[in-house]
Structure formats: C-alpha cells, structure tokens
Tab-separated table of C-alpha atoms and ligand atoms in Angstrom:
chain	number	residue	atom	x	y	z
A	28	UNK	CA	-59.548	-8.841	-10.820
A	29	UNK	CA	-59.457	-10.151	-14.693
A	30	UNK	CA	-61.171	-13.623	-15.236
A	31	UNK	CA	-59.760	-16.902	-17.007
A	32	UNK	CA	-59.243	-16.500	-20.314
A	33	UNK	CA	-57.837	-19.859	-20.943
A	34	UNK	CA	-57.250	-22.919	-18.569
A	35	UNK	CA	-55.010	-25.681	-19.386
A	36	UNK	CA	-55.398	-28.325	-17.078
A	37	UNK	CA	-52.744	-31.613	-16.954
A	38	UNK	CA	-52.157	-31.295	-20.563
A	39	UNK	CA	-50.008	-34.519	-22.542
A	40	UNK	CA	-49.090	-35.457	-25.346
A	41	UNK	CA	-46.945	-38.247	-26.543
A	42	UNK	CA	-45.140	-39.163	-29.519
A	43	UNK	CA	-44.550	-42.484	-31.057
A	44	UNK	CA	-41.209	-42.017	-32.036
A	45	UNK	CA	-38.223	-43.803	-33.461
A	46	UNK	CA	-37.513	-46.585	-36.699
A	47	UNK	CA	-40.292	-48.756	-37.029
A	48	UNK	CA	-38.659	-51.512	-35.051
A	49	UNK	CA	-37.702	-49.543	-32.253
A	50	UNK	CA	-40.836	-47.152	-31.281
A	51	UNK	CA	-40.849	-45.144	-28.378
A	52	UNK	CA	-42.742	-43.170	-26.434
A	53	UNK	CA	-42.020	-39.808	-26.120
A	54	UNK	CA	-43.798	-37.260	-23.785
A	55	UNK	CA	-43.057	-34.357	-25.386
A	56	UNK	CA	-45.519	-32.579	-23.010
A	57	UNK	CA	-45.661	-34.163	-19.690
A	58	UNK	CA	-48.780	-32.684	-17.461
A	59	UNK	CA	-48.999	-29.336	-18.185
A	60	UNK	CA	-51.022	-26.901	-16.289
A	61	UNK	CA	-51.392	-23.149	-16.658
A	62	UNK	CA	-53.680	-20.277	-16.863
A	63	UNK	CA	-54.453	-16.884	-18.905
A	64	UNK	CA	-56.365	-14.002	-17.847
A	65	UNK	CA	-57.527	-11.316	-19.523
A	66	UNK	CA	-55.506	-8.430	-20.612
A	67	UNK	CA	-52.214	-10.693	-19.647
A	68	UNK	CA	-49.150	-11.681	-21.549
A	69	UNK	CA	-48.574	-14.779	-20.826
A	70	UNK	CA	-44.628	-16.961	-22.072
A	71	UNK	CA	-44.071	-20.170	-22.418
A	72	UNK	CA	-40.140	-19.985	-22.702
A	73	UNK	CA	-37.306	-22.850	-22.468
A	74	UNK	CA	-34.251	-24.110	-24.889
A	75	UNK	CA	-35.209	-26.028	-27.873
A	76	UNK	CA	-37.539	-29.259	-27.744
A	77	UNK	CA	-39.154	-28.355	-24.707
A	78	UNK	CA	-42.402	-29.044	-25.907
A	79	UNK	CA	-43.284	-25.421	-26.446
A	80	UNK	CA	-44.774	-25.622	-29.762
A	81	UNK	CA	-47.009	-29.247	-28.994
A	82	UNK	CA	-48.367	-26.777	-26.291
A	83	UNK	CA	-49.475	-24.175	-28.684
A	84	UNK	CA	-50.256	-26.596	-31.495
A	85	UNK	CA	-52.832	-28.257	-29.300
A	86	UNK	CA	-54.250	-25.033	-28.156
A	87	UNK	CA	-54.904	-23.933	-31.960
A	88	UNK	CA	-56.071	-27.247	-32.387
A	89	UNK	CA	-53.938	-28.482	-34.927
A	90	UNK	CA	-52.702	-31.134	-32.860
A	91	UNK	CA	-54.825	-33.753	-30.701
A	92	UNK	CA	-53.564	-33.938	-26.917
A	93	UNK	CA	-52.980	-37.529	-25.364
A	94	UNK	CA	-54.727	-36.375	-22.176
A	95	UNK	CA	-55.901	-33.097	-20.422
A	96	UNK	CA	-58.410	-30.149	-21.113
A	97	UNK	CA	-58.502	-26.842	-22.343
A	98	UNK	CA	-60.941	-24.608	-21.389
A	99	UNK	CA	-61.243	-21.145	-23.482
A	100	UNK	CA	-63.717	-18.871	-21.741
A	101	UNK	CA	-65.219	-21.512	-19.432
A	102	UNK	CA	-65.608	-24.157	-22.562
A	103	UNK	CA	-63.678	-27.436	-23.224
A	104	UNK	CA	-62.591	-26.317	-26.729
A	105	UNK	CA	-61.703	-30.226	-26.635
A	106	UNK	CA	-65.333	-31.028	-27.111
A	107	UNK	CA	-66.053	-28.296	-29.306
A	108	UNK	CA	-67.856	-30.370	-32.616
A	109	UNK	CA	-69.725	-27.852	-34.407
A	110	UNK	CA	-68.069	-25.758	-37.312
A	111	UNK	CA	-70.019	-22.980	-36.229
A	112	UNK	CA	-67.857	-22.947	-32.541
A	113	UNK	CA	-65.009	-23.950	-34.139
A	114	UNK	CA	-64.938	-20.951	-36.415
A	115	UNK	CA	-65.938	-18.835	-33.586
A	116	UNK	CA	-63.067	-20.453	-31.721
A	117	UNK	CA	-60.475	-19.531	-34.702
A	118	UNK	CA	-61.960	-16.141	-35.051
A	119	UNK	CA	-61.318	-15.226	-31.286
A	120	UNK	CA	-57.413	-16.780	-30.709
A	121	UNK	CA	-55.267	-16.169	-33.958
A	122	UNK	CA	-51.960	-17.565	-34.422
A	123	UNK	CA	-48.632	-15.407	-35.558
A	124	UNK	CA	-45.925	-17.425	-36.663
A	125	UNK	CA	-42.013	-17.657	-36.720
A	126	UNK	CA	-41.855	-17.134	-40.433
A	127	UNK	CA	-44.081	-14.396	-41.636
A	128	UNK	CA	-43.330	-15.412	-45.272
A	129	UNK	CA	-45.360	-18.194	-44.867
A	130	UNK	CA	-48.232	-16.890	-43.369
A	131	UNK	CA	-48.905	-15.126	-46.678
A	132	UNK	CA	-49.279	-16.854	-50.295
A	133	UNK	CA	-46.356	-15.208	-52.160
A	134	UNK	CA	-47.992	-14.460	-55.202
A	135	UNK	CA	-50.612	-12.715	-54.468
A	136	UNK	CA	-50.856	-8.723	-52.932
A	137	UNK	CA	-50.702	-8.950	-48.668
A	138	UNK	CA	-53.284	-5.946	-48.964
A	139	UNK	CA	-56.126	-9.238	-51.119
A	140	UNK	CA	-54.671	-11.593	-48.028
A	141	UNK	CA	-56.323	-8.939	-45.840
A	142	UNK	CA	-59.718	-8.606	-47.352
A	143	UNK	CA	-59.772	-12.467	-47.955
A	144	UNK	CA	-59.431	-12.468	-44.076
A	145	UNK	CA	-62.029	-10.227	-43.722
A	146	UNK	CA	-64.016	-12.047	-46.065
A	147	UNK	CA	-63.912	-15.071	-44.598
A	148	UNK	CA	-64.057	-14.303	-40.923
A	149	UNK	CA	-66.208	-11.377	-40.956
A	150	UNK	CA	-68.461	-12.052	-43.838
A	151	UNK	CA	-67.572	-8.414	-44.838
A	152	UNK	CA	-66.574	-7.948	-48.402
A	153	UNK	CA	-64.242	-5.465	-49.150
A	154	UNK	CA	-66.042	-3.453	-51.459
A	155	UNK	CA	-68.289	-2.614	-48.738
A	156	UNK	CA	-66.187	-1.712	-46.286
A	157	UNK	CA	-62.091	-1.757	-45.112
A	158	UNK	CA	-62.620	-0.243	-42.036
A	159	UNK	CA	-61.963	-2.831	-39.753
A	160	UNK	CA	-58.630	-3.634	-42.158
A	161	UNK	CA	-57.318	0.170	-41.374
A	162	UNK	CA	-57.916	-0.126	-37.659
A	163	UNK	CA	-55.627	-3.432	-37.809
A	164	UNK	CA	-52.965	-1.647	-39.857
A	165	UNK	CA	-53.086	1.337	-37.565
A	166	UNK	CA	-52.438	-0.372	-34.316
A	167	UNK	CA	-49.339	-1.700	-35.644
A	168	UNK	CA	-48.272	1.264	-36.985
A	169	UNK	CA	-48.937	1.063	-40.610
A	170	UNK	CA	-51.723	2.411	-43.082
A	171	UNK	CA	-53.317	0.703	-45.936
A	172	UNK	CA	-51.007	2.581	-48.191
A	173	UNK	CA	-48.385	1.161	-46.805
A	174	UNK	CA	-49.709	-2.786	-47.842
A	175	UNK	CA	-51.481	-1.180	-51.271
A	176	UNK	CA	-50.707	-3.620	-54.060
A	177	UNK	CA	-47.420	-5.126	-53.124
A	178	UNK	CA	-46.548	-8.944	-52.635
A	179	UNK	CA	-44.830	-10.129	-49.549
A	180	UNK	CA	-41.690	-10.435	-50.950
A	181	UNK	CA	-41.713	-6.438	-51.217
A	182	UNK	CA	-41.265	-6.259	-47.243
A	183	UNK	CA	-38.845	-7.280	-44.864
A	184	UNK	CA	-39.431	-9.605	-41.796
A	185	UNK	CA	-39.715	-7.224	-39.644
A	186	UNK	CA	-42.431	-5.379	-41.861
A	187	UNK	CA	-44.387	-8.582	-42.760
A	188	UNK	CA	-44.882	-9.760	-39.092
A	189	UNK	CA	-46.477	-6.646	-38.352
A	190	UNK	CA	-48.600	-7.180	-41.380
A	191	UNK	CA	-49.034	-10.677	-40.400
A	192	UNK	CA	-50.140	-9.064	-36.357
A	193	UNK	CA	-52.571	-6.536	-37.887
A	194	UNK	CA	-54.143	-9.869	-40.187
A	195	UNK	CA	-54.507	-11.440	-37.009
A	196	UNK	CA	-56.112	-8.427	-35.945
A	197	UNK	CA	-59.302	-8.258	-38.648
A	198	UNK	CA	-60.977	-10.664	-36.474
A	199	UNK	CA	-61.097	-8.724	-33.256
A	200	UNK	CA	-59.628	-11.510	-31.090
A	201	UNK	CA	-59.586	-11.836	-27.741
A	202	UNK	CA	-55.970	-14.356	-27.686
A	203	UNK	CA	-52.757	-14.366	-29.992
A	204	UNK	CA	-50.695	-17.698	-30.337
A	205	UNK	CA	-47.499	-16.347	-30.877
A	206	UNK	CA	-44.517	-18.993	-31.669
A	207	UNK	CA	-41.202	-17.425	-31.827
A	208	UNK	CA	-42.602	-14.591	-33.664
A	209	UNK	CA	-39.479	-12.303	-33.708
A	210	UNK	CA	-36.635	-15.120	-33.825
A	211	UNK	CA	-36.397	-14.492	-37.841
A	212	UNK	CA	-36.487	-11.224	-37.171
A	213	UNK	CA	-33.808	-8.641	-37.153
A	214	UNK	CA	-32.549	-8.281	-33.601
A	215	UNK	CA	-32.686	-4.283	-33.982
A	216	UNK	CA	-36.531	-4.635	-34.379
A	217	UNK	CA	-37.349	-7.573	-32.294
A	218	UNK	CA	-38.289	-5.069	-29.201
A	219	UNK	CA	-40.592	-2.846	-31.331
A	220	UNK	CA	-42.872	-5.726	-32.461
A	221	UNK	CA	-42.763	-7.540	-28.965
A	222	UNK	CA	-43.676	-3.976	-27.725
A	223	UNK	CA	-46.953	-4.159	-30.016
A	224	UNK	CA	-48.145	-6.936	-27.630
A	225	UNK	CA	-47.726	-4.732	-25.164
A	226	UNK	CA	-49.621	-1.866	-26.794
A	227	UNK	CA	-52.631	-4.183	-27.978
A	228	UNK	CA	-52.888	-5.316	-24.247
A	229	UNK	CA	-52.776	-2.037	-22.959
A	230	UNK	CA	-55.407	-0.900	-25.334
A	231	UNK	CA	-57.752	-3.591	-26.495
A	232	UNK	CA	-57.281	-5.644	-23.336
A	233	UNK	CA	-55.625	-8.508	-25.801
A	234	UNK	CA	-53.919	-11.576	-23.983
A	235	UNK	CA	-50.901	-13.184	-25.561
A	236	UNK	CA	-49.383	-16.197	-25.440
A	237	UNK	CA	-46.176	-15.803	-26.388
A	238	UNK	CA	-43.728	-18.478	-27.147
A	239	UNK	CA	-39.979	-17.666	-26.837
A	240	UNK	CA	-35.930	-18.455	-26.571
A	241	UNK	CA	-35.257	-15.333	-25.486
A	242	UNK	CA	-35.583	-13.689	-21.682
A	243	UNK	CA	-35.008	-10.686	-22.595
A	244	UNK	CA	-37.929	-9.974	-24.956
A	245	UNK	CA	-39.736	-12.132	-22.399
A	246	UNK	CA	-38.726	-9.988	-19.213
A	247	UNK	CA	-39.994	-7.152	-20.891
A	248	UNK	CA	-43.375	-8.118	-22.195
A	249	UNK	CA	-44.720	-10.396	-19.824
A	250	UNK	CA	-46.543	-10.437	-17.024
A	251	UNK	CA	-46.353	-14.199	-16.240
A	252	UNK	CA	-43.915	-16.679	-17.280
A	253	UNK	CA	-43.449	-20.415	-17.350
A	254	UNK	CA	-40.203	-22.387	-17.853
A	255	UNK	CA	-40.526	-25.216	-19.730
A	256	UNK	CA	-37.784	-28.217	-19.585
A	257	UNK	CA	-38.190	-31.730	-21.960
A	258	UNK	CA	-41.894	-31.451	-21.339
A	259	UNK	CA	-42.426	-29.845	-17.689
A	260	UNK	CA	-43.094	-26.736	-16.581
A	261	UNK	CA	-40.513	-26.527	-14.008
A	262	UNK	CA	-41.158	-23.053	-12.735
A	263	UNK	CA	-44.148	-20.733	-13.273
A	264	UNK	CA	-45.069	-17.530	-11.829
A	265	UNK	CA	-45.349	-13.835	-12.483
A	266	UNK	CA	-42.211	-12.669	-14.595
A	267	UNK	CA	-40.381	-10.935	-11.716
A	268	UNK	CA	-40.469	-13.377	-9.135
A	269	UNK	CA	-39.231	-16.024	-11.635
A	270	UNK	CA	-36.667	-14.535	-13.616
A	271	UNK	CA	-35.080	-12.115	-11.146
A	272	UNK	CA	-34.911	-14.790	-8.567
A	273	UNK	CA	-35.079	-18.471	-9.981
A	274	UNK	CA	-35.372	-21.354	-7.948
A	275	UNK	CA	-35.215	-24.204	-10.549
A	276	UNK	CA	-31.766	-24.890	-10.990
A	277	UNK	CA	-32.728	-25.155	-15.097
A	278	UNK	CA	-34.241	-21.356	-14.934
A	279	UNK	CA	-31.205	-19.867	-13.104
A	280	UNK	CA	-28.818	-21.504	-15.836
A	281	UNK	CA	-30.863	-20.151	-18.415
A	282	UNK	CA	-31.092	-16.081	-16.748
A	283	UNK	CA	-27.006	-16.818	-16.312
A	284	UNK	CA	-26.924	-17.695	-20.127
A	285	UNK	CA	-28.970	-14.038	-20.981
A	286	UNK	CA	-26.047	-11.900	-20.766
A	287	UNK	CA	-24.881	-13.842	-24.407
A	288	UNK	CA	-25.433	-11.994	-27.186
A	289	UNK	CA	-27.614	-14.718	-28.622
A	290	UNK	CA	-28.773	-16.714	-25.574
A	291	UNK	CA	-30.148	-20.447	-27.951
A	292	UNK	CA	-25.988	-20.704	-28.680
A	293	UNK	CA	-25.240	-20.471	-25.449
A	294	UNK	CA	-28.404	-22.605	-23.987
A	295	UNK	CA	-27.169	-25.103	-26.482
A	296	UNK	CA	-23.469	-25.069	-25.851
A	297	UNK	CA	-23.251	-25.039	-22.300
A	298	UNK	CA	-25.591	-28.262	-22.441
A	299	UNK	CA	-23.942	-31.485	-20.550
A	300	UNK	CA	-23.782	-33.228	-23.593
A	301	UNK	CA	-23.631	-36.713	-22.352
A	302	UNK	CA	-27.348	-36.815	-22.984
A	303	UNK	CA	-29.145	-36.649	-25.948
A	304	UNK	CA	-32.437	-34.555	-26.177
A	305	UNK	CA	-34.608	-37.807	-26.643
A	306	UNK	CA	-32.294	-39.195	-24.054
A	307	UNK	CA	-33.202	-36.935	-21.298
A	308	UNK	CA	-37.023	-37.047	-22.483
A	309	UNK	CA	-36.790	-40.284	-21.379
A	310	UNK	CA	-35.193	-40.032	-18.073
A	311	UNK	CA	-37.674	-41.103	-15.057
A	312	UNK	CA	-37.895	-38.180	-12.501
A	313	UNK	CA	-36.277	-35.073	-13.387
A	314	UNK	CA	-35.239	-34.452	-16.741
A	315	UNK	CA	-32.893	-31.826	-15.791
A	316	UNK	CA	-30.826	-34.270	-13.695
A	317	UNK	CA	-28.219	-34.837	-16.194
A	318	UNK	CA	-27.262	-31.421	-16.035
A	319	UNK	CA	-28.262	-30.266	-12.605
A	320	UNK	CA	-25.481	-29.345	-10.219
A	321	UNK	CA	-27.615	-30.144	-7.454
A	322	UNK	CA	-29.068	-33.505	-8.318
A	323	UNK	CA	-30.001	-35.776	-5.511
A	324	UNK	CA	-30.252	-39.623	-6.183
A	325	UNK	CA	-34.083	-39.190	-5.050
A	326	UNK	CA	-34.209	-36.892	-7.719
A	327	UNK	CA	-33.659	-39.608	-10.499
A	328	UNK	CA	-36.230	-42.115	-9.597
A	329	UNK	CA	-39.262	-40.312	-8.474
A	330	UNK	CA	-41.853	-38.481	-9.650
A	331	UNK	CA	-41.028	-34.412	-8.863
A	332	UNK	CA	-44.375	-32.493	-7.496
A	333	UNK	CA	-44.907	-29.352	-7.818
A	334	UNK	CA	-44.604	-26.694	-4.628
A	335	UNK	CA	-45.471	-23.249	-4.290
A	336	UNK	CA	-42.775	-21.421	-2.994
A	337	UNK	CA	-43.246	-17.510	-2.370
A	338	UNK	CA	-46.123	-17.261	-4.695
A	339	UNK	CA	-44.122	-19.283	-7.570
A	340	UNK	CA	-44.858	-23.045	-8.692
A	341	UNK	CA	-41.446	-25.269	-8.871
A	342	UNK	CA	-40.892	-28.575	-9.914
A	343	UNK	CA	-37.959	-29.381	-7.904
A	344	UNK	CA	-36.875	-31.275	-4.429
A	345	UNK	CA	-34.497	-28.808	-3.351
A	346	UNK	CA	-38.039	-26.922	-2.686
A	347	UNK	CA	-39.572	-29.594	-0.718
B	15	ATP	N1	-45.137	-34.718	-34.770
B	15	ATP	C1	-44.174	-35.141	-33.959
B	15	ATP	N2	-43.799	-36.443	-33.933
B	15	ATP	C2	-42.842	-36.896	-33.103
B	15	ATP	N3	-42.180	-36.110	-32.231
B	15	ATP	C3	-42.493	-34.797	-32.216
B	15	ATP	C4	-43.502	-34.245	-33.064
B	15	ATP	N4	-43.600	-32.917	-32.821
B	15	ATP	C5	-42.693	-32.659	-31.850
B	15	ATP	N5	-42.032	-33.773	-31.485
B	15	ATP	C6	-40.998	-33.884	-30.458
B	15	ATP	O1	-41.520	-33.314	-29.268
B	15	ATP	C7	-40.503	-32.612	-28.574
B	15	ATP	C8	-40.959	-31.189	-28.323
B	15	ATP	O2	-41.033	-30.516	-29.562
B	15	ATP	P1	-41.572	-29.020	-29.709
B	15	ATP	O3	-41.498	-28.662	-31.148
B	15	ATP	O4	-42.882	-28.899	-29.053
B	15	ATP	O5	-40.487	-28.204	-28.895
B	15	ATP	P2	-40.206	-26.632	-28.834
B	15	ATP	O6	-40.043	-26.303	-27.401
B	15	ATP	O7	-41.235	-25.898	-29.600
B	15	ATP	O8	-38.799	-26.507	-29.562
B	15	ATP	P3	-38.206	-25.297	-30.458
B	15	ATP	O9	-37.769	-24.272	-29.486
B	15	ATP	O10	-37.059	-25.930	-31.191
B	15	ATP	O11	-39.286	-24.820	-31.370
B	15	ATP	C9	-39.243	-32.725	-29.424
B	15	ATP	O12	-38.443	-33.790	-28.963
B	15	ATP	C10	-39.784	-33.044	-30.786
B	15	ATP	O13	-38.855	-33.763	-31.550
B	16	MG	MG1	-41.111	-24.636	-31.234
C-alpha cells in the first residue's frame, strides 16, 4: 500500500470578478477534495475554465486559496512560513508548463538554465559536478550534448518540454505539477512525453499531477482521474472505472466527444450555448444543468453531495 503524498481537503477559491460596478463572486473552485499517493499519476481533466489551473496554482503556491488545506507529506503547506520549508517545498514538487518557451530565458544557453537550477536548488556548482544534470537528461532521453551551448529557440516544443521535464528533474522531486504540458505540442509526440511520466513513475516512484483536455493522453497515463466541471469535481476515481464507464452525465459527454480528432473543438462546440461560462459558474446546484439531458428540477436548487458509487465518487442525483 503507497502512503499520501498530497491531500487536498475542501479546497476554494473565489474570484472577485466583473467591472468595478458590478463585482461578482466567482467560485472558480468550489470544495475540492482529492488525494495523491506515491508512485501515482494522478489528472485533473475537464473543458476549459473548469478551475483546473486555480487548483494547481494553489498547490504551487502561487495563488492563495479562499478556504481548505493542503497537506504535502502529512504538512499543511498552507502554514508553511519559513523560507527554509518553503524552498524545501519547491525543491520536492516542480512545475512543467504548457509553454516550454517560457520556462526558459531565451537568451541565454538551456544547458546555463540547468546548472543555474542546480545551483540554486542543490547548492552544487557546476564546475564541481554535472552529474545529477546528466541523470535528468538521460531519463528523458537526451544527453548533455544534446543541450551543449544552444538557446531555446534551437529546439522544438516537443524537444524543449523534455528539457524543461529533465530541469524539473535536477531537484530529485518527489511531485510534478504538470498544466497542459503537451497541448503546444505536436500531436505526433504528445504520447512519447506523456509516456515519460510513466517511465519516471515506474522508475523513481515519481507522482504526477497532470492537468489535461485530452482523455486520451489521460486514459493512458493515469492511474486516477478526476473530472472537473465550473469548479466541481463531479466524478473521481481510478481511470478505468471512470472513463470506461461514466456516471456523470458531464464525463460521458466528454468520453463521447474523444473519438474527435481534437476533442477542446468538439467539448466547445457541442456546448448548449444558452449559457455563458460565468453564467453557469453562477448557477445554484449543478452547474452542468444547463446542458444535462437528465436534469431534474431538484437538481437546480440544491446543493449536489457527493456518493460513492462502485468504488467511484459522483456529484450527481441520478446517483442518489
Ligand atoms: N486571477 C483570476 N481572476 C479572476 N478570475 C479568474 C482568475 N483566474 C481564473 N479565473 C477564472 O476562474 C475560472 C477557472 O479558471 P482556470 O484557469 O482555473 O480554468 P482551467 O480549467 O485551467 O481552464 P483552461 O483549460 O482554459 O486552462 C475561469 O472562469 C477563470 O476565468
Ligand atoms: Mg488551465
């Protein structure tokens, strides 16, 4: 049995949105609850402005939550105050981002990006040694002569992000934050880099959170899953269970919609657009309503629980 890695318990966050006359407030993540282990890949997936991001945002602590906790190896990283833990805390869960070209300063050589890491994680100059750096490039396929004195520019996406995994790497982390990391990504690639999360679990026992449009990628990678909907989690469990037989009317549209070539266009354009996204943020009971074939007037006035269902959490009252 692997142990908690990360607990998020009734995690919220709201927004004050809107002109300055009309300000709203905007839950953009509603009670969120869910938990890593070790050695797990772990997606947060859903259509666009779900709240996946806020999620991870919070978690890297780049964001302040409303209300909730977070605890990272038994610890509230809430309370966390001392730059000592928090350092510790950004050594052992790195972040990999959408757009690799931003990760790394343009004008200067990925190969100094990787020492500086080193540098400033590790303590460990480079002139003494670059061991730890070749590891990182090796388990994503690469060697330092691939990275040797070129600029970022000099790679394609596909290349960078796994120069931007292996940075990530240096620091010998136990969690990756990974947002979207293969959506800029040539399509013909996407697999092989999602595959590295596999490897790195396999073999360093890594856990990955791993933030995604796509099923596909997801279905492949991950051992649990959780559907996320205008701030809910509206379905969680372990990959199989939820995506080869979905219970939340929003998570069987969404496995319909995988068959498309590029499942966010169809997400987007099969949408009921009588509501806007803000629109059905705001909506009291389910958000999916607007769009559910199943809706039940109950379903638009009260507050949906949760029920475990066949070893799988929905938020829904056709499961009641
Ligand atoms: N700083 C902010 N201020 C106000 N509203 C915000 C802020 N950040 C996010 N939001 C709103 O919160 C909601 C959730 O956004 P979030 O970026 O977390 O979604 P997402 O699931 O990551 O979407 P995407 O798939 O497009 O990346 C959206 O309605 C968004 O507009
Ligand atoms: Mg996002």
């Amino acid at each position: 049995m692997s142990s908690k890695l990360i607990e998020v318990n009734g995690l919220t966050k709201v927004f004050r949105v809107g002109s300055l006359f009309s300000r709203v407030r905007l839950t953009a993540v509603d009670n969120v609850s869910f938990d890593i282990k070790d050695a797990d890949i772990y997606t947060l997936a859903g259509e666009s402005g779900s709240g996946k991001t806020t999620v991870s945002r919070i978690i890297l602590g780049l964001l302040e939550a409303s209300e909730g906790e977070i605890l990272y190896k038994g610890k509230n990283i809430m309370n966390i105050k001392s730059e000592r833990e928090k350092k510790e805390f950004r050594k052992d869960v790195q972040a990999i981002f959408q757009n690799p070209f931003e990760t790394f300063n343009p004008l200067r050589t990925v190969e100094n990006y990787l020492y500086e890491t080193q540098k400033n994680f590790l303590g460990v100059d480079a002139s003494d040694s670059i061991d730890g750096i070749e590891q990182a490039l090796t388990a994503v396929g690469l060697t330092l002569d691939d990275v040797k004195e070129k600029y970022p520019s000099e790679f394609s996406g596909g290349q960078l992000q796994r120069i931007s995994i292996a940075r990530a790497l240096i620091t010998q982390p136990s969690l990756l934050i990974a947002d979207e990391p293969v959506s800029m990504v040539d399509a013909s690639l996407r697999m092989s880099i999602v595959n590295l999360f596999k490897e790195l679990k396999d073999r360093y026992g890594l856990s990955v959170l791993y933030i995604t449009h796509d099923l596909a990628t997801a279905y492949y990678v991950s051992d649990k899953i959780a559907i996320m909907f205008r701030g809910n989690i509206v379905e969680k469990g372990s990959v199989e269970k939820v995506l080869d037989s979905p219970k939340h009317p929003y998570t069987k549209m969404l496995k319909e919609s995988i068959a498309q070539p590029d499942p966010r266009d169809k997400w987007d354009s099969r949408v009921d657009l009588h509501l806007t996204e803000r629109e059905e943020y705001m909506l009291k009971g389910c958000k999916f309503a607007g769009r559910c074939p199943h809706v039940m007037e109950r379903c638009r006035t009260e507050e949906i629980p949760d029920f475990d269902i066949d070893g799988v959490t929905v938020k829904c009252l056709l499961y009641q």
